[in-house]
Short mmCIF file of C-alpha atoms in Angstrom, two decimals:
data_model
loop_
_atom_site.label_atom_id
_atom_site.label_comp_id
_atom_site.label_asym_id
_atom_site.label_seq_id
_atom_site.Cartn_x
_atom_site.Cartn_y
_atom_site.Cartn_z
CA UNK A 275 0.09 0.01 -0.21
CA UNK A 276 1.28 3.05 -0.80
CA UNK A 277 0.72 4.77 2.56
CA UNK A 278 3.69 7.82 1.89
CA UNK A 279 1.34 9.23 -1.03
CA UNK A 280 -1.81 8.31 1.62
CA UNK A 281 -0.39 10.13 4.35
CA UNK A 282 -0.05 13.43 2.52
CA UNK A 283 -3.41 13.40 1.97
CA UNK A 284 -4.81 13.45 5.63
CA UNK A 285 -3.54 16.94 6.45
CA UNK A 286 -6.18 18.43 3.15
CA UNK A 287 -8.47 15.47 4.24
CA UNK A 288 -8.82 16.32 7.89
CA UNK A 289 -9.61 19.74 6.35
CA UNK A 290 -12.35 19.22 3.82
CA UNK A 291 -10.16 20.09 1.14
CA UNK A 292 -9.51 16.88 -0.67
CA UNK A 293 -12.18 15.93 -3.20
CA UNK A 294 -12.52 13.84 -5.95
CA UNK A 295 -10.45 10.36 -6.73
CA UNK A 296 -7.91 11.17 -4.26
CA UNK A 297 -10.42 11.67 -1.25
CA UNK A 298 -11.86 7.55 -2.84
CA UNK A 299 -8.45 6.17 -2.91
CA UNK A 300 -7.91 7.43 1.41
CA UNK A 301 -11.18 6.40 2.82
CA UNK A 302 -10.09 2.87 1.01
CA UNK A 303 -6.65 2.90 2.35
CA UNK A 304 -7.75 4.21 6.24
CA UNK A 305 -10.52 1.07 6.13
CA UNK A 306 -7.42 -0.99 5.36
CA UNK A 307 -4.50 0.53 6.85
CA UNK A 308 -4.71 1.07 11.22
CA UNK A 309 -1.34 3.39 10.78
CA UNK A 310 -2.80 5.93 9.16
CA UNK A 311 -6.40 5.61 10.35
CA UNK A 312 -4.43 6.59 13.43
CA UNK A 313 -2.19 9.41 12.21
CA UNK A 314 -5.77 10.59 10.89
CA UNK A 315 -7.22 10.61 14.23
CA UNK A 316 -4.00 12.70 16.03
CA UNK A 317 -5.06 15.08 13.06
CA UNK A 318 -8.31 15.56 14.06
CA UNK A 319 -7.97 15.33 17.65
CA UNK A 320 -5.09 18.44 17.24
CA UNK A 321 -6.63 19.99 14.91
CA UNK A 322 -9.54 20.26 17.69
CA UNK A 323 -7.38 21.58 20.45
CA UNK A 324 -6.51 24.06 18.47
CA UNK A 325 -9.63 25.48 18.21
CA UNK A 326 -10.76 24.85 21.28
CA UNK A 327 -8.16 26.78 22.77
CA UNK A 328 -9.35 29.70 24.99
CA UNK A 329 -9.57 33.35 23.28
CA UNK A 330 -9.96 36.60 25.06
CA UNK A 331 -12.55 38.43 23.22
CA UNK A 332 -11.91 41.92 21.91
CA UNK A 333 -11.35 44.54 24.70
CA UNK A 334 -13.70 46.65 24.45
CA UNK A 335 -11.54 49.77 24.56
CA UNK A 336 -9.41 48.42 21.50
CA UNK A 337 -13.09 48.28 19.85
CA UNK A 338 -14.31 51.71 20.35
CA UNK A 339 -10.98 53.76 19.93
CA UNK A 340 -11.37 51.25 16.17
CA UNK A 341 -14.58 52.85 15.95
CA UNK A 342 -13.17 56.35 17.41
CA UNK A 343 -10.90 56.04 14.00
CA UNK A 344 -12.96 54.46 11.65
CA UNK A 345 -15.37 57.74 12.22
CA UNK A 346 -12.70 60.04 12.07
CA UNK A 347 -11.24 58.62 9.01
CA UNK A 348 -14.84 58.82 7.26
CA UNK A 349 -15.29 62.53 8.44
CA UNK A 350 -11.97 63.49 7.04
CA UNK A 351 -13.25 61.79 3.58
CA UNK A 352 -16.63 63.70 3.87
CA UNK A 353 -15.49 67.52 4.20
CA UNK A 354 -15.39 67.54 0.51
CA UNK A 355 -18.24 68.79 -1.02
CA UNK A 356 -19.56 65.82 -3.44
CA UNK A 357 -18.92 68.34 -6.54
CA UNK A 358 -15.07 68.82 -5.41
CA UNK A 359 -14.78 65.10 -4.86
CA UNK A 360 -16.23 64.56 -8.25
CA UNK A 361 -13.59 66.66 -9.37
CA UNK A 362 -11.51 65.41 -7.66
CA UNK A 363 -11.62 62.12 -9.29
CA UNK A 364 -11.29 63.13 -12.49
CA UNK A 365 -8.19 65.24 -11.67
CA UNK A 366 -6.15 63.47 -14.17
CA UNK A 367 -8.14 63.94 -17.14
CA UNK A 368 -7.54 67.57 -16.57
CA UNK A 369 -4.28 67.77 -15.96
CA UNK A 370 -3.64 65.94 -19.02
CA UNK A 371 -6.58 67.87 -20.98
CA UNK A 372 -4.03 71.22 -19.20
CA UNK A 373 -0.55 69.55 -20.50
CA UNK A 374 -2.57 69.02 -23.86
CA UNK A 375 -3.12 73.04 -24.49
CA UNK A 376 -0.12 73.79 -23.19
CA UNK A 377 1.61 72.31 -25.88
CA UNK A 378 -0.63 73.24 -28.15
CA UNK A 379 -0.23 77.01 -27.88
CA UNK A 380 3.84 76.51 -27.48
CA UNK A 381 3.87 75.14 -30.77
CA UNK A 382 1.30 77.90 -32.12
CA UNK A 383 3.82 80.64 -30.70
CA UNK A 384 6.32 78.64 -31.98
CA UNK A 385 4.69 78.61 -35.97
CA UNK A 386 3.49 82.53 -35.63
CA UNK A 387 6.81 83.31 -34.60
CA UNK A 388 9.47 82.13 -37.39
CA UNK A 389 6.54 82.76 -40.23
CA UNK A 390 5.51 86.86 -39.18
CA UNK A 391 9.30 87.27 -38.66
CA UNK A 392 10.36 86.71 -42.54
CA UNK A 393 6.94 88.07 -43.30
CA UNK A 394 7.05 91.67 -41.46
CA UNK A 395 8.31 94.56 -42.82
CA UNK A 396 10.19 95.24 -39.94
CA UNK A 397 14.08 94.60 -39.61
CA UNK A 398 15.01 94.17 -36.47
CA UNK A 399 19.31 95.76 -35.83
CA UNK A 400 20.25 91.73 -35.14
CA UNK A 401 19.23 91.31 -38.77
CA UNK A 402 21.32 94.39 -40.24
CA UNK A 403 24.16 93.05 -37.92
CA UNK A 404 24.49 90.13 -39.21
CA UNK A 405 24.02 91.24 -42.89
CA UNK A 406 26.89 93.22 -42.53
CA UNK A 407 29.03 90.71 -40.56
CA UNK A 408 28.39 87.92 -43.08
CA UNK A 409 29.26 90.88 -45.56
CA UNK A 410 32.43 91.60 -44.46
CA UNK A 411 33.53 88.22 -43.53
CA UNK A 412 33.40 87.09 -47.47
CA UNK A 413 34.33 89.92 -49.43
CA UNK A 414 35.20 90.94 -51.70
CA UNK A 415 34.43 87.18 -52.79
CA UNK A 416 31.48 87.31 -52.34
CA UNK A 417 28.49 89.28 -54.00
CA UNK A 418 27.33 92.40 -52.11
CA UNK A 419 23.99 91.52 -53.82
CA UNK A 420 23.09 88.22 -52.86
CA UNK A 421 24.25 88.67 -48.51
CA UNK A 422 21.51 91.93 -48.87
CA UNK A 423 18.76 90.10 -51.01
CA UNK A 424 16.81 89.21 -48.21
CA UNK A 425 17.22 92.91 -47.10
CA UNK A 426 17.02 94.74 -50.22
CA UNK A 427 13.41 94.71 -50.95
CA UNK A 428 11.96 95.22 -47.80
CA UNK A 429 14.66 98.12 -47.23
CA UNK A 430 12.90 99.38 -50.50
CA UNK A 431 9.87 98.76 -49.42
CA UNK A 432 11.05 101.52 -46.82
CA UNK A 433 10.71 99.36 -43.88
CA UNK A 434 14.05 99.72 -41.50
CA UNK A 435 15.15 99.42 -38.01
CA UNK A 436 14.11 102.46 -35.41
CA UNK B 24 -23.28 54.97 1.26
CA UNK B 25 -20.96 57.55 3.53
CA UNK B 26 -17.40 55.94 3.68
CA UNK B 27 -17.53 56.29 7.58
CA UNK B 28 -20.76 54.02 7.33
CA UNK B 29 -18.47 51.99 5.25
CA UNK B 30 -15.58 51.87 7.80
CA UNK B 31 -17.14 51.66 10.99
CA UNK B 32 -19.31 48.44 9.12
CA UNK B 33 -15.83 47.41 8.27
CA UNK B 34 -14.46 46.99 11.92
CA UNK B 35 -17.67 45.59 13.52
CA UNK B 36 -17.13 43.04 11.08
CA UNK B 37 -13.12 42.45 10.79
CA UNK B 38 -12.34 43.69 14.19
CA UNK B 39 -12.76 40.44 16.70
CA UNK B 40 -11.43 38.23 14.19
CA UNK B 41 -8.45 40.07 13.46
CA UNK B 42 -8.27 40.42 17.00
CA UNK B 43 -8.30 36.60 17.70
CA UNK B 44 -5.87 36.22 14.93
CA UNK B 45 -3.73 38.17 15.97
CA UNK B 46 -3.49 36.65 19.36
CA UNK B 47 -2.86 33.93 17.71
CA UNK B 48 0.27 34.85 16.90
CA UNK B 49 1.47 36.51 19.72
CA UNK B 50 0.28 34.42 22.74
CA UNK B 51 0.06 38.43 24.34
CA UNK B 52 -3.23 40.70 24.66
CA UNK B 53 -0.84 43.43 24.51
CA UNK B 54 0.88 42.59 21.28
CA UNK B 55 -2.28 41.35 19.16
CA UNK B 56 -3.89 44.99 20.32
CA UNK B 57 -0.99 46.15 18.63
CA UNK B 58 -0.85 43.98 15.90
CA UNK B 59 -4.75 44.93 14.95
CA UNK B 60 -4.25 48.58 15.78
CA UNK B 61 -1.57 48.59 13.46
CA UNK B 62 -3.28 46.47 10.50
CA UNK B 63 -6.87 48.80 11.24
CA UNK B 64 -4.87 51.67 10.71
CA UNK B 65 -3.77 50.31 7.61
CA UNK B 66 -6.92 49.94 6.39
CA UNK B 67 -8.24 53.66 7.15
CA UNK B 68 -4.60 54.88 5.47
CA UNK B 69 -5.00 53.03 2.12
CA UNK B 70 -9.60 52.93 2.04
CA UNK B 71 -9.34 54.86 -0.61
CA UNK B 72 -7.22 52.07 -2.84
CA UNK B 73 -9.25 49.30 -2.00
CA UNK B 74 -10.92 47.61 -5.03
CA UNK B 75 -14.23 46.30 -4.66
CA UNK B 76 -13.85 43.59 -7.49
CA UNK B 77 -11.23 42.08 -5.08
CA UNK B 78 -13.32 41.38 -2.51
CA UNK B 79 -13.47 43.19 1.05
CA UNK B 80 -12.33 39.92 3.24
CA UNK B 81 -9.02 39.11 0.09
CA UNK B 82 -7.60 42.78 0.62
CA UNK B 83 -7.84 42.65 4.94
CA UNK B 84 -6.36 39.04 4.35
CA UNK B 85 -3.34 41.01 2.72
CA UNK B 86 -3.08 43.71 4.81
CA UNK B 87 -3.35 41.51 7.90
CA UNK B 88 -0.59 39.43 6.09
CA UNK B 89 1.53 42.62 6.07
CA UNK B 90 1.33 43.80 8.99
CA UNK B 91 2.01 39.61 10.72
CA UNK B 92 5.25 40.00 8.43
CA UNK B 93 5.93 43.45 9.68
CA UNK B 94 5.52 42.10 13.66
CA UNK B 95 7.60 39.58 12.80
CA UNK B 96 10.19 41.33 11.32
CA UNK B 97 10.17 43.80 14.69
CA UNK B 98 10.26 40.73 16.91
CA UNK B 99 13.28 39.94 15.38
CA UNK B 100 15.04 43.25 16.50
CA UNK B 101 13.25 43.05 19.93
CA UNK B 102 14.15 39.64 20.79
CA UNK B 103 17.89 39.33 18.41
CA UNK B 104 16.64 36.40 16.49
CA UNK B 105 15.75 34.75 13.97
CA UNK B 106 12.53 33.31 13.97
CA UNK B 107 14.03 30.99 10.87
CA UNK B 108 16.35 29.11 13.59
CA UNK B 109 14.29 26.02 14.70
CA UNK B 110 13.53 25.93 18.21
CA UNK B 111 14.45 22.29 18.90
CA UNK B 112 16.11 19.91 15.66
CA UNK B 113 13.11 17.46 17.20
CA UNK B 114 10.58 20.06 15.75
CA UNK B 115 12.07 21.23 12.52
CA UNK B 116 12.07 17.66 11.75
CA UNK B 117 9.76 15.34 10.25
CA UNK B 118 8.42 16.57 6.91
CA UNK B 119 5.22 15.69 8.19
CA UNK B 120 3.32 14.26 10.78
CA UNK B 121 3.51 10.58 10.02
CA UNK B 122 7.01 10.82 9.57
CA UNK B 123 7.60 11.26 12.96
CA UNK B 124 9.21 8.48 14.96
CA UNK B 125 6.52 6.27 16.47
CA UNK B 126 6.99 7.27 20.59
CA UNK B 127 5.40 4.45 23.07
CA UNK B 128 3.37 6.96 24.83
CA UNK B 129 1.45 8.63 21.25
CA UNK B 130 -1.45 6.06 22.33
CA UNK B 131 -2.38 6.92 25.57
CA UNK B 132 -1.76 11.11 24.79
CA UNK B 133 -3.63 10.15 21.75
CA UNK B 134 -6.92 8.98 23.85
CA UNK B 135 -6.64 12.00 26.20
CA UNK B 136 -6.23 14.06 23.50
CA UNK B 137 -9.60 12.87 21.71
CA UNK B 138 -11.16 12.96 24.86
CA UNK B 139 -10.31 16.35 24.59
CA UNK B 140 -8.70 16.28 28.36
CA UNK B 141 -4.94 18.51 27.38
CA UNK B 142 -6.32 21.95 26.20
CA UNK B 143 -4.01 23.64 28.19
CA UNK B 144 -0.76 21.40 27.47
CA UNK B 145 -1.92 21.83 23.82
CA UNK B 146 -1.71 25.61 24.50
CA UNK B 147 1.01 25.32 25.94
CA UNK B 148 3.08 23.22 23.03
CA UNK B 149 1.18 25.39 20.59
CA UNK B 150 2.97 28.85 22.79
CA UNK B 151 6.35 27.20 21.62
CA UNK B 152 6.30 26.62 17.87
CA UNK B 153 7.30 29.55 15.29
CA UNK B 154 5.65 32.54 14.63
CA UNK B 155 4.90 31.19 11.43
CA UNK B 156 3.31 27.61 12.18
CA UNK B 157 1.20 29.33 14.88
CA UNK B 158 -0.04 31.37 11.80
CA UNK B 159 -0.70 29.33 9.20
CA UNK B 160 -2.82 26.40 11.93
CA UNK B 161 -4.66 29.74 13.40
CA UNK B 162 -5.59 30.19 9.40
CA UNK B 163 -6.34 26.35 8.68
CA UNK B 164 -7.89 25.55 12.21
CA UNK B 165 -8.99 28.60 13.88
CA UNK B 166 -10.29 30.59 10.89
CA UNK B 167 -11.54 27.52 8.72
CA UNK B 168 -9.66 28.80 5.61
CA UNK B 169 -8.96 27.32 2.53
CA UNK B 170 -5.44 26.47 1.68
CA UNK B 171 -6.12 28.89 -1.24
CA UNK B 172 -7.05 31.54 0.65
CA UNK B 173 -4.23 31.04 3.11
CA UNK B 174 -1.87 31.14 0.04
CA UNK B 175 -2.91 34.54 -0.27
CA UNK B 176 -2.44 36.24 2.63
CA UNK B 177 1.13 33.99 3.10
CA UNK B 178 1.52 34.91 -0.69
CA UNK B 179 2.89 31.57 -0.66
CA UNK B 180 1.64 28.70 -3.68
CA UNK B 181 -1.35 26.43 -2.74
CA UNK B 182 1.62 23.57 -2.50
CA UNK B 183 3.88 25.23 -0.44
CA UNK B 184 0.67 25.91 2.20
CA UNK B 185 0.35 22.41 2.00
CA UNK B 186 3.63 21.30 3.36
CA UNK B 187 3.54 24.04 5.83
CA UNK B 188 0.39 22.99 7.17
CA UNK B 189 1.45 19.54 7.40
CA UNK B 190 5.55 20.89 8.94
CA UNK B 191 3.27 22.50 11.37
CA UNK B 192 1.43 19.87 12.20
CA UNK B 193 4.17 17.32 12.93
CA UNK B 194 5.94 20.26 14.91
CA UNK B 195 2.74 20.50 17.18
CA UNK B 196 3.02 16.43 17.44
CA UNK B 197 6.11 16.61 18.47
CA UNK B 198 5.77 19.95 21.24
CA UNK B 199 2.33 18.27 22.40
CA UNK B 200 4.30 14.88 23.52
CA UNK B 201 6.95 16.51 24.62
CA UNK B 202 4.80 18.72 27.16
CA UNK B 203 3.00 15.49 28.16
CA UNK B 204 6.39 14.20 29.00
CA UNK B 205 7.69 17.10 31.15
CA UNK B 206 4.74 17.03 32.76
CA UNK B 207 4.60 13.74 33.81
CA UNK B 208 8.19 14.30 35.19
CA UNK B 209 7.32 16.74 37.05
CA UNK B 210 4.38 15.22 38.79
CA UNK B 211 1.80 17.60 37.64
#
């Protein structure tokens, strides 16, 4: 007889957690094996003795203290009105929307500043100095008109820096 | 329902149970009180993160497990010993109840045990077990949890639960026999 295997099943059997074919096999085995039957008696007796141990009741002062803490924790949560609670719950959505809006605004600003500077009749001092430097650095090899080609038409239209 | 009502209902439902579990682990009313208080503080603090689909009981048992594990660490620090160290070679040996060497006193002890006249001796033997052995036997025998639920509480596979229960039972049996021997030797 396979006592080793059967003894592995004793504990789950005593706990009511052995089912199906293993349970049927163990029951059959127990009828024929006094040693395993005795081990099962030990198991049941030990379990019953552990269950029978006196356990003190929950102290009233501990129960009162836990109830007091529960009430305090509940009050803290109820301090916010319901509509604010709803807003608080959707803060992630709001934060995501805000971030997306900020990114869109920054992109728009960049786009606007780039194209508005190219099309503007206003010529900044920096632009004039940069063109001048390019001309000075490359002369006489460079063509003056080519260097100032970008500024020329705008100057001709009467734009200029104050 | 308001949060306050939910929390109060939770206290009403689980405080007694939590206290019994804690008392089984500590064997001391004062330590059990501390353990229960801490577990409920964590419940109140993390109430917002409770996922209702998880089930309140499973959630609470997970918290209890964490408090229990922390208490084991504190116990080790306080006593300066590791709870992993065996209490005695005899109690640690034996993979299962059945593997213990047959003791000639066994039959007499078993008869008295079956008559439930050894509750005090079993209590004494139980108190000498390792903390995790007391925990698993309390969850199994007193709380009546299935192996599946114990595995969630202790965060280990069901197979490990089965073998731990078996080893804890063997250790308890050995301790009961030793306690009975001491009682007989001292004529108590």
